[in-house]
């Protein structure tokens, strides 16, 4: 494993230094092994590991390429980790959301256009059928649109990856807490108004209140 870790570090160094960049093809295995002073086995294992986390793209019969290294691509591995969460860690995911989402909402208030805000307002009002599952789906999309509106791809990918584990808690709250869906709608609309009026501090505050409300309810429920 130590030799594989060393090989991973060497390839990473080539990318970080700019020796190879997004879309570039790696030298063939023999040449790369000789250049880096690595055995073919350790190099092969390193390439497999870097392909799993989407840093490299192995194309059979063509070679191995550096991917685009786009944040959403590299952060896909986060969803793999998130999928193994336990119910007792949902609060921790909500705590991270409470840190990230207010910042994203404030950024969105500085840059979202009228058309984007209109879409956000429709989502805030919720679907016509008003079922809990429909409301939660609209809720997830509402938060995703705000994260995208921040203009920060890394932040957007992180928030999107963290949303999954809290979905069940949102549905549970909607079905068991009286007035939860009404409060969610009111808070969503308050967030939209703050974004539409270019009030980042107010948008940040409403987002913090909104996420903290779910977190506090779940803390009591557990």
Coordinates of N, CA and C in Angstrom, one line a residue:
X1 N 0.8 -1.2 0.0 CA 0.0 0.0 0.0 C 0.9 1.3 0.0
X2 N 2.0 1.2 0.7 CA 2.9 2.4 0.8 C 3.4 2.8 -0.6
X3 N 3.7 1.7 -1.4 CA 4.2 2.0 -2.8 C 3.1 2.6 -3.6
X4 N 1.9 2.1 -3.4 CA 0.8 2.6 -4.2 C 0.5 4.1 -3.8
X5 N 0.6 4.4 -2.5 CA 0.4 5.7 -2.0 C 1.4 6.7 -2.6
X6 N 2.7 6.1 -2.7 CA 3.7 7.0 -3.3 C 3.5 7.2 -4.8
X7 N 3.0 6.2 -5.5 CA 2.7 6.4 -6.9 C 1.5 7.4 -7.1
X8 N 0.5 7.3 -6.2 CA -0.6 8.3 -6.3 C -0.1 9.7 -6.0
X9 N 0.8 9.8 -5.1 CA 1.4 11.1 -4.8 C 2.2 11.7 -5.9
X10 N 2.9 10.8 -6.6 CA 3.8 11.3 -7.7 C 2.9 11.7 -8.9
X11 N 1.8 11.0 -9.2 CA 0.9 11.4 -10.3 C 0.2 12.7 -9.9
X12 N -0.2 12.8 -8.7 CA -0.9 14.0 -8.2 C 0.1 15.2 -8.4
X13 N 1.4 14.9 -8.0 CA 2.4 16.0 -8.2 C 2.5 16.5 -9.6
X14 N 2.4 15.6 -10.5 CA 2.5 15.9 -12.0 C 1.3 16.8 -12.4
X15 N 0.2 16.5 -11.8 CA -1.0 17.3 -12.1 C -1.0 18.7 -11.5
X16 N -0.6 18.7 -10.2 CA -0.6 19.9 -9.4 C 0.5 20.9 -10.0
X17 N 1.6 20.3 -10.4 CA 2.7 21.2 -11.0 C 2.4 21.7 -12.4
X18 N 1.4 21.1 -13.0 CA 1.0 21.5 -14.4 C 1.8 20.8 -15.4
X19 N 2.5 19.8 -15.0 CA 3.2 18.9 -16.0 C 2.2 18.2 -16.9
X20 N 1.1 17.8 -16.3 CA 0.0 17.3 -17.1 C -1.3 18.0 -16.6
X21 N -2.2 18.2 -17.4 CA -3.4 19.0 -17.0 C -4.7 18.3 -17.5
X22 N -5.8 18.9 -17.2 CA -7.1 18.3 -17.6 C -7.2 18.0 -19.1
X23 N -7.5 16.8 -19.4 CA -7.6 16.3 -20.8 C -6.4 15.7 -21.4
X24 N -5.3 15.9 -20.7 CA -4.0 15.3 -21.2 C -3.9 13.8 -21.0
X25 N -3.2 13.2 -21.9 CA -3.0 11.8 -21.8 C -1.7 11.5 -21.0
X26 N -1.7 10.5 -20.1 CA -0.5 10.1 -19.4 C 0.4 9.3 -20.3
X27 N 1.7 9.4 -20.1 CA 2.6 8.6 -20.8 C 2.3 7.1 -20.6
X28 N 2.7 6.3 -21.5 CA 2.4 4.9 -21.4 C 3.0 4.3 -20.1
X29 N 2.5 3.2 -19.7 CA 2.9 2.7 -18.3 C 4.4 2.5 -18.2
X30 N 5.1 2.0 -19.2 CA 6.5 1.7 -19.1 C 7.3 3.1 -18.9
X31 N 6.9 4.0 -19.8 CA 7.6 5.3 -19.7 C 7.3 6.1 -18.4
X32 N 6.1 6.0 -18.0 CA 5.7 6.7 -16.8 C 6.4 6.1 -15.5
X33 N 6.4 4.7 -15.5 CA 7.1 4.0 -14.4 C 8.6 4.4 -14.4
X34 N 9.2 4.4 -15.5 CA 10.6 4.8 -15.6 C 10.9 6.2 -15.1
X35 N 10.0 7.1 -15.6 CA 10.2 8.5 -15.2 C 10.0 8.8 -13.7
X36 N 9.0 8.1 -13.1 CA 8.8 8.3 -11.7 C 9.5 7.3 -10.8
X37 N 10.2 6.3 -11.4 CA 10.9 5.4 -10.6 C 10.0 4.4 -9.8
X38 N 8.9 4.0 -10.5 CA 7.9 3.2 -9.8 C 7.8 1.9 -10.6
X39 N 7.4 0.8 -9.9 CA 7.1 -0.4 -10.5 C 5.8 -0.4 -11.2
X40 N 5.6 -1.2 -12.2 CA 4.4 -1.2 -13.0 C 3.2 -1.6 -12.1
X41 N 3.4 -2.5 -11.1 CA 2.3 -2.9 -10.2 C 1.8 -1.7 -9.4
X42 N 2.7 -1.0 -8.8 CA 2.3 0.1 -7.9 C 1.7 1.2 -8.8
X43 N 2.2 1.4 -10.0 CA 1.7 2.4 -10.9 C 0.2 2.0 -11.3
X44 N 0.1 0.8 -11.6 CA -1.2 0.3 -12.1 C -2.3 0.4 -11.0
X45 N -1.9 0.1 -9.7 CA -2.8 0.3 -8.6 C -3.2 1.8 -8.4
X46 N -2.2 2.6 -8.5 CA -2.4 4.1 -8.4 C -3.4 4.6 -9.4
X47 N -3.2 4.1 -10.6 CA -4.1 4.6 -11.7 C -5.5 4.1 -11.4
X48 N -5.7 2.9 -10.9 CA -7.0 2.4 -10.6 C -7.7 3.2 -9.5
X49 N -6.9 3.6 -8.5 CA -7.4 4.4 -7.4 C -7.8 5.7 -7.8
X50 N -7.0 6.4 -8.7 CA -7.3 7.7 -9.2 C -8.4 7.7 -10.1
X51 N -8.7 6.6 -10.8 CA -9.8 6.5 -11.7 C -11.1 6.4 -10.9
X52 N -11.1 5.7 -9.8 CA -12.2 5.6 -8.9 C -12.7 6.9 -8.4
X53 N -11.8 7.8 -8.1 CA -12.2 9.1 -7.6 C -12.3 10.2 -8.7
X54 N -12.3 9.7 -10.0 CA -12.5 10.5 -11.2 C -11.4 11.5 -11.5
X55 N -10.2 11.2 -11.0 CA -9.1 12.1 -11.4 C -8.5 11.7 -12.8
X56 N -8.6 10.3 -13.0 CA -8.1 9.8 -14.2 C -9.2 9.0 -14.9
X57 N -9.1 9.0 -16.2 CA -10.1 8.2 -17.0 C -9.3 7.2 -17.9
X58 N -9.6 6.0 -17.6 CA -8.9 4.9 -18.3 C -9.7 4.5 -19.5
X59 N -9.2 4.6 -20.7 CA -9.9 4.3 -21.9 C -9.2 3.1 -22.5
X60 N -9.9 2.0 -22.5 CA -9.3 0.8 -23.1 C -8.9 1.0 -24.5
X61 N -7.7 0.6 -24.9 CA -7.2 0.7 -26.2 C -6.8 2.1 -26.6
X62 N -7.0 3.0 -25.7 CA -6.6 4.4 -26.1 C -5.6 5.0 -25.1
X63 N -5.7 4.7 -23.8 CA -4.8 5.2 -22.9 C -5.5 5.8 -21.7
X64 N -4.7 6.4 -20.8 CA -5.2 7.0 -19.6 C -5.1 8.5 -19.6
X65 N -6.2 9.2 -19.3 CA -6.3 10.6 -19.5 C -6.6 11.3 -18.1
X66 N -6.2 12.5 -17.9 CA -6.6 13.3 -16.8 C -8.0 13.8 -17.1
X67 N -8.9 13.7 -16.2 CA -10.3 14.1 -16.4 C -10.3 15.7 -16.5
X68 N -11.5 16.2 -16.6 CA -11.7 17.7 -16.6 C -11.3 18.3 -15.2
X69 N -11.3 17.4 -14.2 CA -11.1 17.8 -12.8 C -12.1 18.9 -12.3
X70 N -13.3 18.8 -12.9 CA -14.4 19.7 -12.5 C -14.8 19.3 -11.1
X71 N -15.1 20.3 -10.2 CA -15.5 20.0 -8.8 C -16.6 19.0 -8.7
X72 N -17.7 19.1 -9.6 CA -18.8 18.2 -9.4 C -18.4 16.8 -9.7
X73 N -17.4 16.6 -10.6 CA -16.9 15.3 -11.0 C -16.1 14.7 -9.8
X74 N -15.2 15.5 -9.3 CA -14.3 15.0 -8.2 C -15.1 14.8 -6.9
X75 N -16.1 15.5 -6.7 CA -16.9 15.4 -5.5 C -17.9 14.3 -5.5
X76 N -18.0 13.6 -6.7 CA -18.9 12.5 -6.8 C -18.6 11.4 -5.7
X77 N -17.3 11.3 -5.4 CA -16.9 10.3 -4.4 C -17.5 10.6 -3.0
X78 N -17.9 11.9 -2.8 CA -18.5 12.3 -1.5 C -19.8 11.5 -1.4
X79 N -20.6 11.4 -2.5 CA -21.9 10.7 -2.4 C -21.7 9.3 -2.0
X80 N -20.6 8.7 -2.4 CA -20.3 7.3 -2.0 C -20.2 7.2 -0.5
X81 N -19.4 8.1 0.1 CA -19.3 8.2 1.6 C -20.6 8.4 2.3
X82 N -21.3 9.4 1.7 CA -22.6 9.8 2.3 C -23.6 8.6 2.3
X83 N -23.6 7.8 1.3 CA -24.5 6.7 1.2 C -24.4 5.7 2.4
X84 N -23.2 5.7 3.0 CA -23.0 4.8 4.2 C -23.3 5.4 5.5
X85 N -23.9 6.6 5.5 CA -24.2 7.3 6.8 C -25.2 6.4 7.6
X86 N -25.1 6.6 8.9 CA -26.1 6.0 9.8 C -27.1 7.0 10.2
X87 N -28.3 6.5 10.7 CA -29.3 7.5 11.1 C -28.8 8.4 12.2
X88 N -27.9 8.0 13.1 CA -27.5 8.8 14.1 C -26.5 9.9 13.7
X89 N -26.1 9.9 12.4 CA -25.2 10.9 11.9 C -26.0 12.0 11.1
X90 N -27.3 11.9 11.0 CA -28.1 12.9 10.2 C -27.9 14.2 10.8
X91 N -27.9 14.3 12.1 CA -27.7 15.6 12.8 C -26.4 16.3 12.4
X92 N -25.4 15.5 12.2 CA -24.1 16.0 11.8 C -24.2 16.6 10.4
X93 N -24.9 15.9 9.5 CA -25.1 16.4 8.1 C -25.8 17.8 8.2
X94 N -26.8 17.8 9.0 CA -27.6 19.1 9.2 C -26.8 20.2 9.7
X95 N -25.8 19.9 10.6 CA -24.9 20.9 11.2 C -24.0 21.5 10.1
X96 N -23.6 20.6 9.2 CA -22.7 21.1 8.1 C -23.6 21.9 7.1
X97 N -24.8 21.5 6.9 CA -25.7 22.3 6.0 C -25.9 23.7 6.6
X98 N -26.1 23.7 8.0 CA -26.3 25.0 8.6 C -25.1 25.9 8.5
X99 N -23.9 25.4 8.3 CA -22.7 26.2 8.1 C -22.7 26.7 6.6
X100 N -22.9 25.7 5.7 CA -22.7 26.0 4.3 C -23.9 26.8 3.6
X101 N -25.1 26.4 3.9 CA -26.2 26.9 3.1 C -26.5 28.4 3.3
X102 N -26.3 29.0 4.5 CA -26.5 30.4 4.7 C -25.5 31.2 3.8
X103 N -24.2 30.7 3.8 CA -23.2 31.4 2.9 C -23.6 31.3 1.5
X104 N -24.1 30.1 1.0 CA -24.5 30.0 -0.4 C -25.7 30.9 -0.7
X105 N -26.6 31.0 0.2 CA -27.8 31.9 0.0 C -27.4 33.3 0.0
X106 N -26.5 33.8 0.8 CA -26.0 35.2 0.7 C -25.3 35.4 -0.6
X107 N -24.5 34.5 -1.1 CA -23.9 34.6 -2.4 C -24.9 34.7 -3.5
X108 N -26.0 33.8 -3.4 CA -27.0 33.8 -4.4 C -27.8 35.2 -4.5
X109 N -27.9 35.8 -3.3 CA -28.6 37.1 -3.2 C -27.9 38.2 -4.0
X110 N -26.6 38.0 -4.2 CA -25.8 39.0 -4.9 C -25.8 38.8 -6.4
X111 N -26.2 37.6 -6.9 CA -26.0 37.3 -8.3 C -27.1 36.7 -9.0
X112 N -28.2 36.2 -8.4 CA -29.2 35.5 -9.1 C -30.1 36.5 -9.9
X113 N -30.4 36.2 -11.1 CA -31.2 37.1 -12.0 C -32.7 36.9 -11.8
X114 N -33.5 37.7 -12.4 CA -34.9 37.7 -12.3 C -35.5 36.4 -12.7
X115 N -35.0 35.8 -13.8 CA -35.6 34.5 -14.2 C -35.3 33.4 -13.2
X116 N -34.1 33.4 -12.7 CA -33.8 32.4 -11.7 C -34.6 32.6 -10.4
X117 N -34.8 33.8 -10.0 CA -35.6 34.1 -8.8 C -37.1 33.6 -9.0
X118 N -37.6 33.8 -10.2 CA -38.9 33.4 -10.6 C -39.1 31.9 -10.4
X119 N -38.1 31.1 -10.9 CA -38.1 29.7 -10.7 C -38.1 29.3 -9.2
X120 N -37.3 30.0 -8.5 CA -37.1 29.8 -7.1 C -38.4 30.0 -6.3
X121 N -39.1 31.1 -6.7 CA -40.4 31.4 -6.1 C -41.5 30.4 -6.4
X122 N -41.5 29.8 -7.6 CA -42.4 28.8 -7.9 C -42.1 27.5 -7.0
X123 N -40.9 27.2 -6.8 CA -40.5 26.1 -6.0 C -40.9 26.3 -4.5
X124 N -40.7 27.6 -4.1 CA -41.0 27.9 -2.7 C -42.5 27.8 -2.4
X125 N -43.3 28.0 -3.4 CA -44.8 27.9 -3.2 C -45.2 26.4 -3.1
X126 N -44.4 25.6 -3.7 CA -44.6 24.1 -3.6 C -45.6 23.6 -4.7
X127 N -45.6 22.3 -4.8 CA -46.5 21.7 -5.9 C -47.9 21.9 -5.6
X128 N -48.8 21.8 -6.6 CA -50.2 21.9 -6.4 C -50.8 20.8 -5.6
X129 N -50.3 19.6 -5.7 CA -50.9 18.5 -5.0 C -50.6 18.5 -3.5
X130 N -49.6 19.3 -3.1 CA -49.3 19.5 -1.7 C -49.1 18.2 -0.9
X131 N -48.7 17.1 -1.5 CA -48.3 15.9 -0.8 C -47.0 16.1 -0.2
X132 N -46.7 15.4 0.9 CA -45.5 15.6 1.6 C -44.3 15.2 0.8
X133 N -44.4 14.1 0.0 CA -43.3 13.7 -0.9 C -43.0 14.8 -1.9
X134 N -44.1 15.3 -2.5 CA -44.0 16.4 -3.5 C -43.4 17.6 -2.9
X135 N -43.7 18.0 -1.7 CA -43.2 19.2 -1.0 C -41.7 19.0 -0.8
X136 N -41.3 17.8 -0.3 CA -39.9 17.5 0.0 C -39.1 17.6 -1.3
X137 N -39.6 17.0 -2.4 CA -38.9 17.1 -3.7 C -38.7 18.5 -4.1
X138 N -39.7 19.3 -4.0 CA -39.6 20.8 -4.3 C -38.6 21.4 -3.4
X139 N -38.6 21.0 -2.1 CA -37.7 21.6 -1.1 C -36.2 21.3 -1.5
X140 N -36.0 20.0 -1.9 CA -34.6 19.6 -2.4 C -34.2 20.5 -3.6
X141 N -35.1 20.6 -4.5 CA -34.8 21.4 -5.7 C -34.6 22.9 -5.4
X142 N -35.3 23.4 -4.5 CA -35.2 24.8 -4.0 C -33.8 25.0 -3.5
X143 N -33.3 24.2 -2.6 CA -32.0 24.3 -2.1 C -30.9 24.1 -3.1
X144 N -31.2 23.2 -4.0 CA -30.2 23.0 -5.1 C -30.0 24.2 -6.0
X145 N -31.2 24.8 -6.3 CA -31.2 26.0 -7.2 C -30.4 27.2 -6.5
X146 N -30.6 27.3 -5.2 CA -29.9 28.4 -4.5 C -28.4 28.1 -4.5
X147 N -28.0 26.8 -4.2 CA -26.6 26.5 -4.2 C -26.0 26.8 -5.6
X148 N -26.7 26.4 -6.7 CA -26.2 26.7 -8.0 C -26.2 28.2 -8.3
X149 N -27.1 29.0 -7.7 CA -27.1 30.4 -7.8 C -26.0 31.1 -7.1
X150 N -25.3 30.4 -6.2 CA -24.2 31.0 -5.6 C -23.0 31.3 -6.5
X151 N -23.0 30.5 -7.6 CA -21.9 30.7 -8.6 C -20.7 29.9 -8.3
X152 N -20.7 29.2 -7.1 CA -19.5 28.5 -6.7 C -19.8 27.0 -6.9
X153 N -19.1 26.4 -7.9 CA -19.3 25.0 -8.2 C -19.0 24.0 -7.1
X154 N -17.9 24.3 -6.3 CA -17.5 23.5 -5.2 C -18.6 23.5 -4.1
X155 N -19.0 24.7 -3.8 CA -20.0 24.8 -2.8 C -21.3 24.1 -3.2
X156 N -21.7 24.3 -4.4 CA -22.9 23.7 -5.0 C -22.8 22.1 -4.9
X157 N -21.7 21.6 -5.2 CA -21.5 20.1 -5.2 C -21.5 19.6 -3.8
X158 N -20.9 20.3 -2.8 CA -20.9 19.9 -1.4 C -22.3 19.9 -0.9
X159 N -23.1 21.0 -1.1 CA -24.5 21.0 -0.6 C -25.3 20.0 -1.2
X160 N -25.2 19.8 -2.5 CA -26.0 18.7 -3.2 C -25.7 17.4 -2.6
X161 N -24.4 17.1 -2.4 CA -24.0 15.8 -1.8 C -24.5 15.6 -0.4
X162 N -24.7 16.7 0.3 CA -25.1 16.5 1.7 C -26.7 16.5 1.9
X163 N -27.4 16.7 0.8 CA -28.8 16.8 0.9 C -29.4 15.4 1.1
X164 N -28.9 14.4 0.4 CA -29.4 13.0 0.4 C -29.8 12.5 1.8
X165 N -28.8 12.5 2.8 CA -29.0 11.9 4.1 C -30.1 12.6 4.9
X166 N -30.5 13.9 4.5 CA -31.5 14.6 5.3 C -32.9 14.5 4.7
X167 N -33.0 13.8 3.5 CA -34.3 13.7 2.9 C -35.3 12.9 3.7
X168 N -34.9 11.8 4.3 CA -35.9 11.0 5.1 C -36.3 11.8 6.3
X169 N -35.4 12.6 6.9 CA -35.8 13.4 8.1 C -36.8 14.5 7.7
X170 N -36.6 15.1 6.5 CA -37.5 16.1 6.0 C -38.9 15.5 5.8
X171 N -39.0 14.3 5.2 CA -40.3 13.6 5.0 C -40.9 13.3 6.4
X172 N -40.1 12.8 7.3 CA -40.6 12.5 8.6 C -41.2 13.7 9.3
X173 N -40.5 14.8 9.2 CA -41.0 16.0 9.8 C -42.3 16.5 9.2
X174 N -42.3 16.5 7.9 CA -43.5 16.9 7.2 C -44.7 16.1 7.5
X175 N -44.5 14.8 7.9 CA -45.7 14.0 8.2 C -46.1 14.0 9.6
X176 N -45.2 14.4 10.5 CA -45.4 14.2 11.9 C -45.5 15.6 12.7
X177 N -44.9 16.6 12.2 CA -44.9 17.9 12.9 C -46.0 18.8 12.4
X178 N -46.9 19.2 13.2 CA -48.0 20.0 12.8 C -47.5 21.4 12.4
X179 N -47.9 21.8 11.2 CA -47.5 23.1 10.7 C -46.2 23.2 10.0
X180 N -45.4 22.0 9.9 CA -44.1 22.0 9.4 C -44.1 22.5 7.9
X181 N -45.0 22.0 7.1 CA -45.0 22.3 5.7 C -45.3 23.8 5.5
X182 N -46.2 24.3 6.3 CA -46.6 25.7 6.2 C -45.4 26.6 6.6
X183 N -44.7 26.2 7.7 CA -43.5 27.0 8.1 C -42.4 27.0 7.0
X184 N -42.2 25.8 6.4 CA -41.2 25.6 5.4 C -41.5 26.6 4.2
X185 N -42.8 26.6 3.8 CA -43.2 27.4 2.7 C -43.0 28.9 3.0
X186 N -43.3 29.3 4.2 CA -43.1 30.7 4.6 C -41.7 31.1 4.7
X187 N -40.8 30.2 5.2 CA -39.4 30.5 5.3 C -38.8 30.5 3.9
X188 N -39.2 29.6 3.0 CA -38.7 29.6 1.6 C -39.0 30.9 1.0
X189 N -40.3 31.4 1.1 CA -40.7 32.6 0.5 C -39.9 33.8 1.0
X190 N -39.6 33.8 2.3 CA -38.8 34.9 3.0 C -37.4 34.9 2.4
X191 N -36.9 33.7 2.1 CA -35.5 33.6 1.5 C -35.6 34.1 0.1
X192 N -36.6 33.8 -0.6 CA -36.7 34.3 -2.0 C -36.8 35.8 -2.0
X193 N -37.6 36.3 -1.2 CA -37.8 37.8 -1.1 C -36.4 38.5 -0.8
X194 N -35.7 37.9 0.1 CA -34.4 38.5 0.4 C -33.4 38.4 -0.8
X195 N -33.5 37.3 -1.5 CA -32.6 37.1 -2.7 C -33.1 38.1 -3.8
X196 N -34.4 38.2 -4.0 CA -34.9 39.1 -5.0 C -34.6 40.5 -4.7
X197 N -34.6 40.9 -3.5 CA -34.3 42.3 -3.1 C -32.8 42.6 -2.9
X198 N -32.0 41.6 -3.2 CA -30.5 41.8 -3.1 C -30.1 42.2 -1.6
X199 N -30.6 41.3 -0.7 CA -30.3 41.5 0.7 C -29.6 40.3 1.2
X200 N -28.3 40.2 1.0 CA -27.5 39.0 1.3 C -27.5 38.7 2.8
X201 N -27.4 39.7 3.6 CA -27.4 39.4 5.1 C -28.7 38.8 5.6
X202 N -29.8 39.4 5.1 CA -31.1 38.9 5.4 C -31.4 37.5 4.9
X203 N -30.9 37.2 3.6 CA -31.0 35.9 3.0 C -30.2 34.9 3.9
X204 N -29.0 35.3 4.3 CA -28.2 34.4 5.1 C -28.9 34.0 6.4
X205 N -29.5 35.0 7.1 CA -30.2 34.8 8.3 C -31.4 33.9 8.2
X206 N -32.2 34.1 7.1 CA -33.4 33.3 6.9 C -33.0 31.8 6.6
X207 N -31.9 31.7 5.9 CA -31.4 30.3 5.5 C -30.9 29.6 6.8
X208 N -30.3 30.3 7.7 CA -29.8 29.8 9.0 C -31.0 29.3 9.8
X209 N -32.0 30.2 9.9 CA -33.2 29.9 10.7 C -33.9 28.6 10.1
X210 N -33.9 28.6 8.8 CA -34.6 27.5 8.1 C -34.0 26.1 8.4
X211 N -32.7 26.0 8.2 CA -32.0 24.8 8.4 C -31.9 24.4 9.9
X212 N -31.7 25.4 10.7 CA -31.6 25.2 12.2 C -33.0 24.7 12.7
X213 N -34.1 25.1 12.1 CA -35.4 24.6 12.5 C -35.5 23.1 12.3
X214 N -35.1 22.6 11.2 CA -35.1 21.1 10.9 C -34.2 20.4 11.9
X215 N -33.0 21.0 12.1 CA -32.0 20.4 13.0 C -32.5 20.3 14.4
X216 N -33.2 21.4 14.9 CA -33.7 21.4 16.3 C -34.8 20.4 16.4
X217 N -35.7 20.3 15.4 CA -36.8 19.4 15.5 C -36.3 17.9 15.6
X218 N -35.3 17.6 14.7 CA -34.7 16.3 14.7 C -34.0 15.9 16.0
X219 N -33.3 16.9 16.6 CA -32.7 16.7 17.8 C -33.7 16.3 18.9
X220 N -34.8 17.0 19.0 CA -35.8 16.6 20.0 C -36.5 15.3 19.6
X221 N -36.7 15.0 18.4 CA -37.4 13.8 18.0 C -36.5 12.6 18.3
X222 N -35.2 12.7 18.2 CA -34.3 11.6 18.4 C -34.1 11.3 19.9

